[in-house]
Tab-separated table of C-alpha atoms in Angstrom:
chain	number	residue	atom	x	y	z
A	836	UNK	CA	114.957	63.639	94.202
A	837	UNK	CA	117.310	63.737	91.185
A	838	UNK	CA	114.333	65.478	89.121
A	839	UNK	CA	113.988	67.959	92.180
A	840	UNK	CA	117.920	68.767	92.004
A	841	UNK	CA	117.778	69.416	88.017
A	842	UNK	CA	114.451	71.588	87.904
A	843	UNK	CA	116.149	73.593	90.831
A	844	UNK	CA	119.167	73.688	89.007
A	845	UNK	CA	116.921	75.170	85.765
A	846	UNK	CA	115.456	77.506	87.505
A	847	UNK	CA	118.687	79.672	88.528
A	848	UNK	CA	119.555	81.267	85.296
A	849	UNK	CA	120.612	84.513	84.132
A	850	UNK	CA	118.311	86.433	81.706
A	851	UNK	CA	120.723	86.419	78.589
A	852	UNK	CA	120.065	88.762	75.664
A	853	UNK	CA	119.840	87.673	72.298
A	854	UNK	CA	119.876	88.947	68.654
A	855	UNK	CA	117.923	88.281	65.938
A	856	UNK	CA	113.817	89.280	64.811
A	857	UNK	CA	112.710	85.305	65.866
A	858	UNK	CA	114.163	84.747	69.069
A	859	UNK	CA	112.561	85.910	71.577
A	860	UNK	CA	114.659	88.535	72.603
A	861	UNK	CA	115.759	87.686	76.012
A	862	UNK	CA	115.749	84.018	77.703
A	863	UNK	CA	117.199	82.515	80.869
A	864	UNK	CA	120.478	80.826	80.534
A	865	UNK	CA	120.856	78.339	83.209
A	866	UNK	CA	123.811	78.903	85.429
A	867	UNK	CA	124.826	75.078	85.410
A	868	UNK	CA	123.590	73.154	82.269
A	869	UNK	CA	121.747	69.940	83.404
A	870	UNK	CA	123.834	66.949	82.863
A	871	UNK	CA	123.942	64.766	79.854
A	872	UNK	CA	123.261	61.667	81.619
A	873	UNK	CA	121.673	60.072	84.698
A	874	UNK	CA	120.612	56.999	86.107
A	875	UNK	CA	117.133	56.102	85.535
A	876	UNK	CA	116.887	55.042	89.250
A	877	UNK	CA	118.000	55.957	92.534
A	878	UNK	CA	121.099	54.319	93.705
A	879	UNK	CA	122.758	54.468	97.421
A	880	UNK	CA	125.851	56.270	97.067
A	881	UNK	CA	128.323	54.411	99.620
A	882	UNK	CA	129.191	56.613	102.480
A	883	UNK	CA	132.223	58.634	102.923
A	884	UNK	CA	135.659	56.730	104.211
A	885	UNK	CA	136.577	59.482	107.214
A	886	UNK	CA	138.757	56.901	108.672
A	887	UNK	CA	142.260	58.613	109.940
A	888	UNK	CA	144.782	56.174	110.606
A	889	UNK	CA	145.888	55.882	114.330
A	890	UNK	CA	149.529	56.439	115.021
A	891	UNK	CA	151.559	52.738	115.875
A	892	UNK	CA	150.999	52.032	119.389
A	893	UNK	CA	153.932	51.716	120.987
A	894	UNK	CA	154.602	49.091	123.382
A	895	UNK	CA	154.377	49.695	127.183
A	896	UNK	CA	157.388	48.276	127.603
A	897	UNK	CA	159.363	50.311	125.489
A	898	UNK	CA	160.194	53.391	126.453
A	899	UNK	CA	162.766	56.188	125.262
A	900	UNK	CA	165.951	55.079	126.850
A	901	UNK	CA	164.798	51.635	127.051
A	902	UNK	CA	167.832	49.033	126.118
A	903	UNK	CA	166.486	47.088	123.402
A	904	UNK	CA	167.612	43.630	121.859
A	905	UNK	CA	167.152	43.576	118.479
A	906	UNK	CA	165.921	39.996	117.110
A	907	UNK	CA	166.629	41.069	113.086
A	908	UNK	CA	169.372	42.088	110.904
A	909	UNK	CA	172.671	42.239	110.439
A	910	UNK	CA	172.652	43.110	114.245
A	911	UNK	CA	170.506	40.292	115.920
A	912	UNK	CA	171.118	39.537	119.288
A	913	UNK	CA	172.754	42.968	119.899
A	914	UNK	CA	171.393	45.153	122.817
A	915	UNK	CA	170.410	49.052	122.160
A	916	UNK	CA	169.205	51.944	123.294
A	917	UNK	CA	165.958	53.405	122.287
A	918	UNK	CA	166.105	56.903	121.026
A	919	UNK	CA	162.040	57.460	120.106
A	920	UNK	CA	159.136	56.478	118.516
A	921	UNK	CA	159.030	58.346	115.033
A	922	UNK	CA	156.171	59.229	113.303
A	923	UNK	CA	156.280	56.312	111.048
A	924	UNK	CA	155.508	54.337	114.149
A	925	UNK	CA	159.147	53.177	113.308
A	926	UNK	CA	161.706	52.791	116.637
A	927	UNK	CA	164.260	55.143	116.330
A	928	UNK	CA	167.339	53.127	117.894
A	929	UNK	CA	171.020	53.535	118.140
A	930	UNK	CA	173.764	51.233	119.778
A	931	UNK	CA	175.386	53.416	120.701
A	932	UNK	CA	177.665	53.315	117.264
A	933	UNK	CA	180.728	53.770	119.431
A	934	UNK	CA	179.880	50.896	121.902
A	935	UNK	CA	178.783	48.023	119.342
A	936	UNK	CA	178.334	49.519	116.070
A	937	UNK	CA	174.845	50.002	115.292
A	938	UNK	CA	174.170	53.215	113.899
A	939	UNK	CA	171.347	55.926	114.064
A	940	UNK	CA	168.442	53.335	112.735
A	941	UNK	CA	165.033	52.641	112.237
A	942	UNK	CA	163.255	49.348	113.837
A	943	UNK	CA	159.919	47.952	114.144
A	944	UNK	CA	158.681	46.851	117.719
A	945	UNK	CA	157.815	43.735	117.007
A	946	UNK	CA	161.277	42.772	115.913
A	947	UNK	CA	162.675	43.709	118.727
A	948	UNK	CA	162.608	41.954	122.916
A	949	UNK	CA	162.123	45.366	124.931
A	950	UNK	CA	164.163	44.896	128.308
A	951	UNK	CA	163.691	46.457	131.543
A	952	UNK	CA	166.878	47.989	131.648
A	953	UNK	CA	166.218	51.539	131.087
A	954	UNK	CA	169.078	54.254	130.139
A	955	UNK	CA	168.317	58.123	131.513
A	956	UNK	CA	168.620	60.108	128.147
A	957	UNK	CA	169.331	63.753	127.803
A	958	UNK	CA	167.105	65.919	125.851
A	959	UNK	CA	167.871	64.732	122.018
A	960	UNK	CA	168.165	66.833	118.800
A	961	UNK	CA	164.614	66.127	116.899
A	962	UNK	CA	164.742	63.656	114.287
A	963	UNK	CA	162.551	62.241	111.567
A	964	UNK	CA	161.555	60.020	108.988
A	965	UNK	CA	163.218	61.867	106.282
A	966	UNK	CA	167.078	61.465	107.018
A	967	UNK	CA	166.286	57.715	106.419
A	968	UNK	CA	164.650	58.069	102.998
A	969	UNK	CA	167.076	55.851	100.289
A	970	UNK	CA	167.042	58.030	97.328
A	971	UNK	CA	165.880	55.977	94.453
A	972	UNK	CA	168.405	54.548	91.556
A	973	UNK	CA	168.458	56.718	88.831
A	974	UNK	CA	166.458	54.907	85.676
A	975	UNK	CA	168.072	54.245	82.853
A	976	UNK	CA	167.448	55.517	79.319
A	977	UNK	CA	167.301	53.352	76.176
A	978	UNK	CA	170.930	54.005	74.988
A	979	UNK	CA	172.288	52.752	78.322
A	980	UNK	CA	170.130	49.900	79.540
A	981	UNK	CA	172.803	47.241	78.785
A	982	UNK	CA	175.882	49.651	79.397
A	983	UNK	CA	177.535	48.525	82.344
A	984	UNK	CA	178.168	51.700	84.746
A	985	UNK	CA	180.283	49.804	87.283
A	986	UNK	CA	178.382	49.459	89.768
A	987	UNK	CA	178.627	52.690	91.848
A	988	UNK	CA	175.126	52.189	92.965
A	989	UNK	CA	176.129	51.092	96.608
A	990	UNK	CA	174.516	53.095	99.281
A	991	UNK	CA	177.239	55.472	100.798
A	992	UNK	CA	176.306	57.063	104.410
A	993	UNK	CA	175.942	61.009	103.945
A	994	UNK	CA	178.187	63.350	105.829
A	995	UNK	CA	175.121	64.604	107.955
A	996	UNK	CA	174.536	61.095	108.936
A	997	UNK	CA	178.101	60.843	110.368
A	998	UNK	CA	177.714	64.142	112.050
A	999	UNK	CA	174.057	63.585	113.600
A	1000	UNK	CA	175.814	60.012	114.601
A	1001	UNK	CA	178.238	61.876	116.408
A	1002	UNK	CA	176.417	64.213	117.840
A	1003	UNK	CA	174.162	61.492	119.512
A	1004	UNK	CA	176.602	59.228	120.655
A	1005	UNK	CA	178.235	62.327	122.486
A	1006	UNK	CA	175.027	62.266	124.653
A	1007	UNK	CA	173.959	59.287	125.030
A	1008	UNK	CA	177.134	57.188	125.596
A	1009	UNK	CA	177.683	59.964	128.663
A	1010	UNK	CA	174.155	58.409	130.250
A	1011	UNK	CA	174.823	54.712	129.696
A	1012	UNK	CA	178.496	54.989	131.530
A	1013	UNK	CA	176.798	56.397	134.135
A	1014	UNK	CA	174.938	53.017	135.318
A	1015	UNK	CA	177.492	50.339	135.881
A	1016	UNK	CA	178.589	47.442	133.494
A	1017	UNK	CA	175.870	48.701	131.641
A	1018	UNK	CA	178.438	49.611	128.626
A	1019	UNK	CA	179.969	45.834	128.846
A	1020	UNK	CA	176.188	45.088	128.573
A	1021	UNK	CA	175.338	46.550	125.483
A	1022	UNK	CA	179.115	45.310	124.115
A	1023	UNK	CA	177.632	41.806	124.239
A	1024	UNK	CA	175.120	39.740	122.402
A	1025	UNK	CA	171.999	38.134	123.467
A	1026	UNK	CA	172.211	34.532	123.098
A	1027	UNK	CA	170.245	31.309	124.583
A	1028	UNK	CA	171.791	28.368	126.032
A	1029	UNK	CA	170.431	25.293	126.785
A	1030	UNK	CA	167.334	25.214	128.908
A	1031	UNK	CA	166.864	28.951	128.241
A	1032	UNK	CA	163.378	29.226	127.167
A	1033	UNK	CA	162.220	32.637	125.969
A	1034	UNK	CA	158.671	32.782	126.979
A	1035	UNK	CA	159.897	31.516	129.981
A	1036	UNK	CA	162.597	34.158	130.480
A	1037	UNK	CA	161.723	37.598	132.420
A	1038	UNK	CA	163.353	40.571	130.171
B	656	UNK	CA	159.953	1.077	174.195
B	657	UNK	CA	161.747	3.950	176.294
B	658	UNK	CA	164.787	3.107	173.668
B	659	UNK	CA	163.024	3.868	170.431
B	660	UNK	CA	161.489	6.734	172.016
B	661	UNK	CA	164.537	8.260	173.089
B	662	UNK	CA	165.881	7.957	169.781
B	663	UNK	CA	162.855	9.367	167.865
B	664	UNK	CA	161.636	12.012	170.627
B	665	UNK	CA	158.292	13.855	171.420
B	666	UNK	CA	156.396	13.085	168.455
B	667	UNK	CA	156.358	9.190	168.515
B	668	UNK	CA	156.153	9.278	172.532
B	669	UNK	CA	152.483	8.361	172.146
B	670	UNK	CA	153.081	5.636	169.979
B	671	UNK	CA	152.840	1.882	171.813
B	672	UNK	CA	155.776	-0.052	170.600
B	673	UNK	CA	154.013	-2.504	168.591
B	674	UNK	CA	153.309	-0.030	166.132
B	675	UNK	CA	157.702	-1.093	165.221
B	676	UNK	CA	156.602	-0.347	161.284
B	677	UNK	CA	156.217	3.565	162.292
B	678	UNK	CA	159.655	3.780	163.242
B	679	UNK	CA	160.635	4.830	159.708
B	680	UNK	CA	158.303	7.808	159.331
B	681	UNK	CA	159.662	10.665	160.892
B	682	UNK	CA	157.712	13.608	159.937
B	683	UNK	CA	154.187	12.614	161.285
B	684	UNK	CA	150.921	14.506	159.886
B	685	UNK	CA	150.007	15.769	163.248
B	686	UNK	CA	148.248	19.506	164.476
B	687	UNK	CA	151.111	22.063	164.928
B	688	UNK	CA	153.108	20.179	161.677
B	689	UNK	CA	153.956	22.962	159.478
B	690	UNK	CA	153.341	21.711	155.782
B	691	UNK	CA	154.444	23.374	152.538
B	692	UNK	CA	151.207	23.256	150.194
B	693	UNK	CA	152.474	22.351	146.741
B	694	UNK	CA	149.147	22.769	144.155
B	695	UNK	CA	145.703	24.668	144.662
B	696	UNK	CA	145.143	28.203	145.575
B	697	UNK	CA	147.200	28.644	147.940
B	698	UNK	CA	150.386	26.735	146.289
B	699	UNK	CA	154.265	27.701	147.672
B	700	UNK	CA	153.102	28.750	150.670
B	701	UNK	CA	153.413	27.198	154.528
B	702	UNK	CA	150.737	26.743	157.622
B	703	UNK	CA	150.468	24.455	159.985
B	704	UNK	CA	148.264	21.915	160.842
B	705	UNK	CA	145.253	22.421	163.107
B	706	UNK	CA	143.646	19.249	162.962
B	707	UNK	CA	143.126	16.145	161.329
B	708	UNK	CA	139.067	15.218	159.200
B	709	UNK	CA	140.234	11.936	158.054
B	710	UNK	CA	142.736	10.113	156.520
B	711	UNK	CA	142.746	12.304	153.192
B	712	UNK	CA	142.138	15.623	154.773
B	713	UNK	CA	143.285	17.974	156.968
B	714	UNK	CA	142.169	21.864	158.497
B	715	UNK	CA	145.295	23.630	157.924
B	716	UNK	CA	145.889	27.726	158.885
B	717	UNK	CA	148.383	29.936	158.463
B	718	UNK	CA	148.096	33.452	159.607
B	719	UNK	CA	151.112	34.753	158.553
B	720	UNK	CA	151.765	33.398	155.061
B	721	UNK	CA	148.092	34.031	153.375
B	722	UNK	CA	147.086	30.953	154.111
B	723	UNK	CA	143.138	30.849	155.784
B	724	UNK	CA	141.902	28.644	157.696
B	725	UNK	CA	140.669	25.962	155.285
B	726	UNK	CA	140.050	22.498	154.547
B	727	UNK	CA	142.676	21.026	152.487
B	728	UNK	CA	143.746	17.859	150.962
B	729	UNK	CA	146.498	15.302	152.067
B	730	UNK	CA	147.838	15.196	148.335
B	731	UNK	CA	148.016	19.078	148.104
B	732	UNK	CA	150.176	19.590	151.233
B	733	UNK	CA	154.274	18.112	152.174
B	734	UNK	CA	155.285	17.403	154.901
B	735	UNK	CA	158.144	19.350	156.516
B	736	UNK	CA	160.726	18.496	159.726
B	737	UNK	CA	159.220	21.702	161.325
B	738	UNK	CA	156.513	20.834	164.462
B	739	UNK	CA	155.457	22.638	167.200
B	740	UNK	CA	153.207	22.067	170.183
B	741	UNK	CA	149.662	23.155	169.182
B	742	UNK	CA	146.293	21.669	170.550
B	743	UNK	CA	144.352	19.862	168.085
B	744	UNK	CA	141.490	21.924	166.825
B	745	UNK	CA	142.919	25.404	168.015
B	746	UNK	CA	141.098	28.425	166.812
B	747	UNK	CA	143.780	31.136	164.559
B	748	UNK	CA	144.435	32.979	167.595
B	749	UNK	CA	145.940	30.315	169.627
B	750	UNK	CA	147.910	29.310	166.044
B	751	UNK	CA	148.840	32.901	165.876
B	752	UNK	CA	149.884	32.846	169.392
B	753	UNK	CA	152.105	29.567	168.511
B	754	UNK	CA	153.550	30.741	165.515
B	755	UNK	CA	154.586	34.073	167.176
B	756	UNK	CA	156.270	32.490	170.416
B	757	UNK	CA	158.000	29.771	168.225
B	758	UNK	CA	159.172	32.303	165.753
B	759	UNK	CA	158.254	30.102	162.929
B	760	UNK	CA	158.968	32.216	159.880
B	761	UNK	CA	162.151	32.551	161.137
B	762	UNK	CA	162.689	28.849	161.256
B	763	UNK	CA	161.225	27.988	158.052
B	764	UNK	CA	163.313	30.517	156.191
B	765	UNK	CA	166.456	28.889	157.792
B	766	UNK	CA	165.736	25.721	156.128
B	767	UNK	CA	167.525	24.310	153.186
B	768	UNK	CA	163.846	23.733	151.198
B	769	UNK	CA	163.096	27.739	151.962
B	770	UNK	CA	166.440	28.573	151.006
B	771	UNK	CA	166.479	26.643	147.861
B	772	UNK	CA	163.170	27.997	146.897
B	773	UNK	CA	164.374	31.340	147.385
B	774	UNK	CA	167.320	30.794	145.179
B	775	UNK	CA	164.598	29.515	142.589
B	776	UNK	CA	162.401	32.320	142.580
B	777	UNK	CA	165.494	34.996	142.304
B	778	UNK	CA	166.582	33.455	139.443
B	779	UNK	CA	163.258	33.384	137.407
B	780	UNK	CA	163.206	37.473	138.491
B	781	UNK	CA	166.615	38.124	137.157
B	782	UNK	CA	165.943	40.453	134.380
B	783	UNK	CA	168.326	40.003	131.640
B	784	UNK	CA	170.704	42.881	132.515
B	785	UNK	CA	171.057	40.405	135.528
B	786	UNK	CA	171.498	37.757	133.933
B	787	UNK	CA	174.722	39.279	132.419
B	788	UNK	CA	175.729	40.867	135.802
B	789	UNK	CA	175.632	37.246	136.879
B	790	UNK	CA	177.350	35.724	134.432
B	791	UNK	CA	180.533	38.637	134.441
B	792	UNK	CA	180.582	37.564	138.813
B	793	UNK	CA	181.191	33.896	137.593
B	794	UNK	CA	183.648	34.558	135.083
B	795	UNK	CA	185.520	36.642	137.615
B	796	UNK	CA	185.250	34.385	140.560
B	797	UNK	CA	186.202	31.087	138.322
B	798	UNK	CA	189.443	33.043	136.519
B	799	UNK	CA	190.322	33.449	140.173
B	800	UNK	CA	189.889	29.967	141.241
B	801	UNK	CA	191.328	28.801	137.944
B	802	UNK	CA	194.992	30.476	138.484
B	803	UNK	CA	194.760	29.611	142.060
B	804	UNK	CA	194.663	25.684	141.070
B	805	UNK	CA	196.960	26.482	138.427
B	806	UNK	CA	199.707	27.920	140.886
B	807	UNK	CA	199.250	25.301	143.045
B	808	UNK	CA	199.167	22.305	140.710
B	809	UNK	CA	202.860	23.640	139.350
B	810	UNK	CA	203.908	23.298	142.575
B	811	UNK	CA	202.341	19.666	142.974
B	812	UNK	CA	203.770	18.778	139.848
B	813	UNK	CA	206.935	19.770	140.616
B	814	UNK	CA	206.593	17.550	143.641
B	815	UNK	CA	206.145	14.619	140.961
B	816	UNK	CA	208.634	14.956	138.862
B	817	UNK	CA	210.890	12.696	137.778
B	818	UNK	CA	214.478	13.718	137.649
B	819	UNK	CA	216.172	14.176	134.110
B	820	UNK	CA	218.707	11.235	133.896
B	821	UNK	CA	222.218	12.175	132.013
């Protein structure tokens, strides 16, 4: 078939003009020159990857407003409200920050025990991905790679951070007063005694 | 004879008195004994006994709990204090009948076993929102017992106390 492709190729040309007593006067230039190489036989081409990826399936169990104890971190054991799913797949999670200090974060579902308590959340401000990027450290240039810059590297929380923060916790803290001791509830951390078992334990 | 049966009441009347070695075994497997079944399909439920195959099995039937009318094994079922009149061999009606005039749900769930196994199953539901619920109506409840003993232990140990000597 690769002979087919090239003579049909050939034969779309455009008549060309061309100077001189000896040659010929006119000839067809082909539109697309014939390539330089090809395989002497026919070999399968693999098949086109069309595969989209799927977004994370979330959970049954979790659902937005669903408190959330989070088995990772610097805040294992501490119960939390789920905001979302973003479109990472990523839980979008908060503590509230002003009832046990976890802030506006992202968390994957399987780090996490979903609960059946669930929280009735107001209608949110939309969030994404991109307010958690880290910005990378700035590289160094070959003067300065062994000059000290005092370490002012550490990661400092942006002002919109702060202000999204508050503006969450002023809705959601509202909801989770609402049900009762459910604030002392997510004050405390989830620990296991003795003859707790976890797979034997109903969330 | 008329003493031990006195003591022991309708379900040993039968017995002759020779049979002295029975004496100890109150809860008899006999039709119209309501059993707890403890393993096999129908496991943590209650029926009642409708009559006896042999010395390993028995047909038991409960209407009411789930239970059909089925064969089942000695080992599966216990025993419990609860037994009413029932003719051996009665068809689910009559048990149905039985169980209704004798109100025996009622009676079951007053027991300490049904209450204890209630207690056991509301615990494995607690969720763990519960769990903490629970744990906050201790706390409370033992603070308050706590200062209560204290209060009254200072006045005990004032009771006690030796006197100073100058």
């Amino acid at each position: 078939w690769f002979a087919a492709v090239v003579s049909s190729v050939l034969s779309s040309g455009i008549n060309a003009e061309y100077g001189g007593e000896k040659n010929g006067g006119t000839r067809t230039v082909p539109v697309q020159k014939s390539p330089r190489f090809y395989p002497t036989e026919d070999c399968k081409t693999p098949l086109k990857n069309r595969r989209v990826a799927k977004p994370t399936k979330l959970r049954g169990s979790i659902v937005p407003g669903s408190v959330v104890i989070l088995l990772a971190g610097s805040h294992r054991g501490k119960r939390v409200v789920v905001l979302k799913q973003l479109p990472s797949g990523l839980l979008l999670v908060t503590g509230p920050y002003k009832i046990n200090g976890v802030p506006l974060r992202r968390v994957d579902q399987t780090y996490v025990i979903a609960t059946s308590t669930k929280v009735e959340l107001p209608a949110l401000p939309a969030i994404g991905d991109e307010i958690f990027k880290r910005k990378g450290k700035p590289t160094k240039n070959e003067k300065e790679m062994f000059v000290d810059n005092a370490g002012d590297n550490s990661y400092k929380i942006s002002a919109e951070k702060v202000a999204l923060q508050k503006e969450i916790d002023a809705l959601v803290v509202p909801a989770v007063k609402k049900v009762d001791m459910l604030q002392s509830y997510l004050r405390s951390r989830f620990t296991l005694t003795k003859g707790q078992f976890p797979h034997e334990m109903k969330f | 004879s008329s003493g031990i049966n006195a003591e022991y009441g309708d379900s040993i009347n039968a017995l002759p008195s020779r049979f002295s070695a029975m004496v100890s075994f109150k809860r008899l497997v006999q039709p119209g004994r309501i059993v707890f079944i403890s393993s096999g399909k129908y496991a943590k439920k209650i029926a009642m006994i409708v009559e006896i195959v042999d010395q390993n099995r028995v047909i038991v039937d409960g209407p009411f709990t789930g239970v059909p009318r089925h064969q089942c094994g000695i080992k599966q079922i216990q025993l419990t204090k609860l037994v009413f009149q029932l003719p051996h061999g009665s068809k689910t009606i009559v048990v149905e009948k039985v169980w209704n005039k004798n109100a025996v749900t009622a009676k079951w769930n007053d027991t300490v076993w049904a209450r204890k196994l209630e207690r056991k199953r509301l615990r494995a539901s607690m969720s763990d929102f519960d769990r903490f619920k629970v744990m906050i109506a201790r706390q409370t409840r033992n603070r308050i017992l706590q200062t209560f003993k204290i209060s009254k232990m200072a006045g005990v140990r004032k009771m006690y106390k030796r006197p100073v000597k100058n």
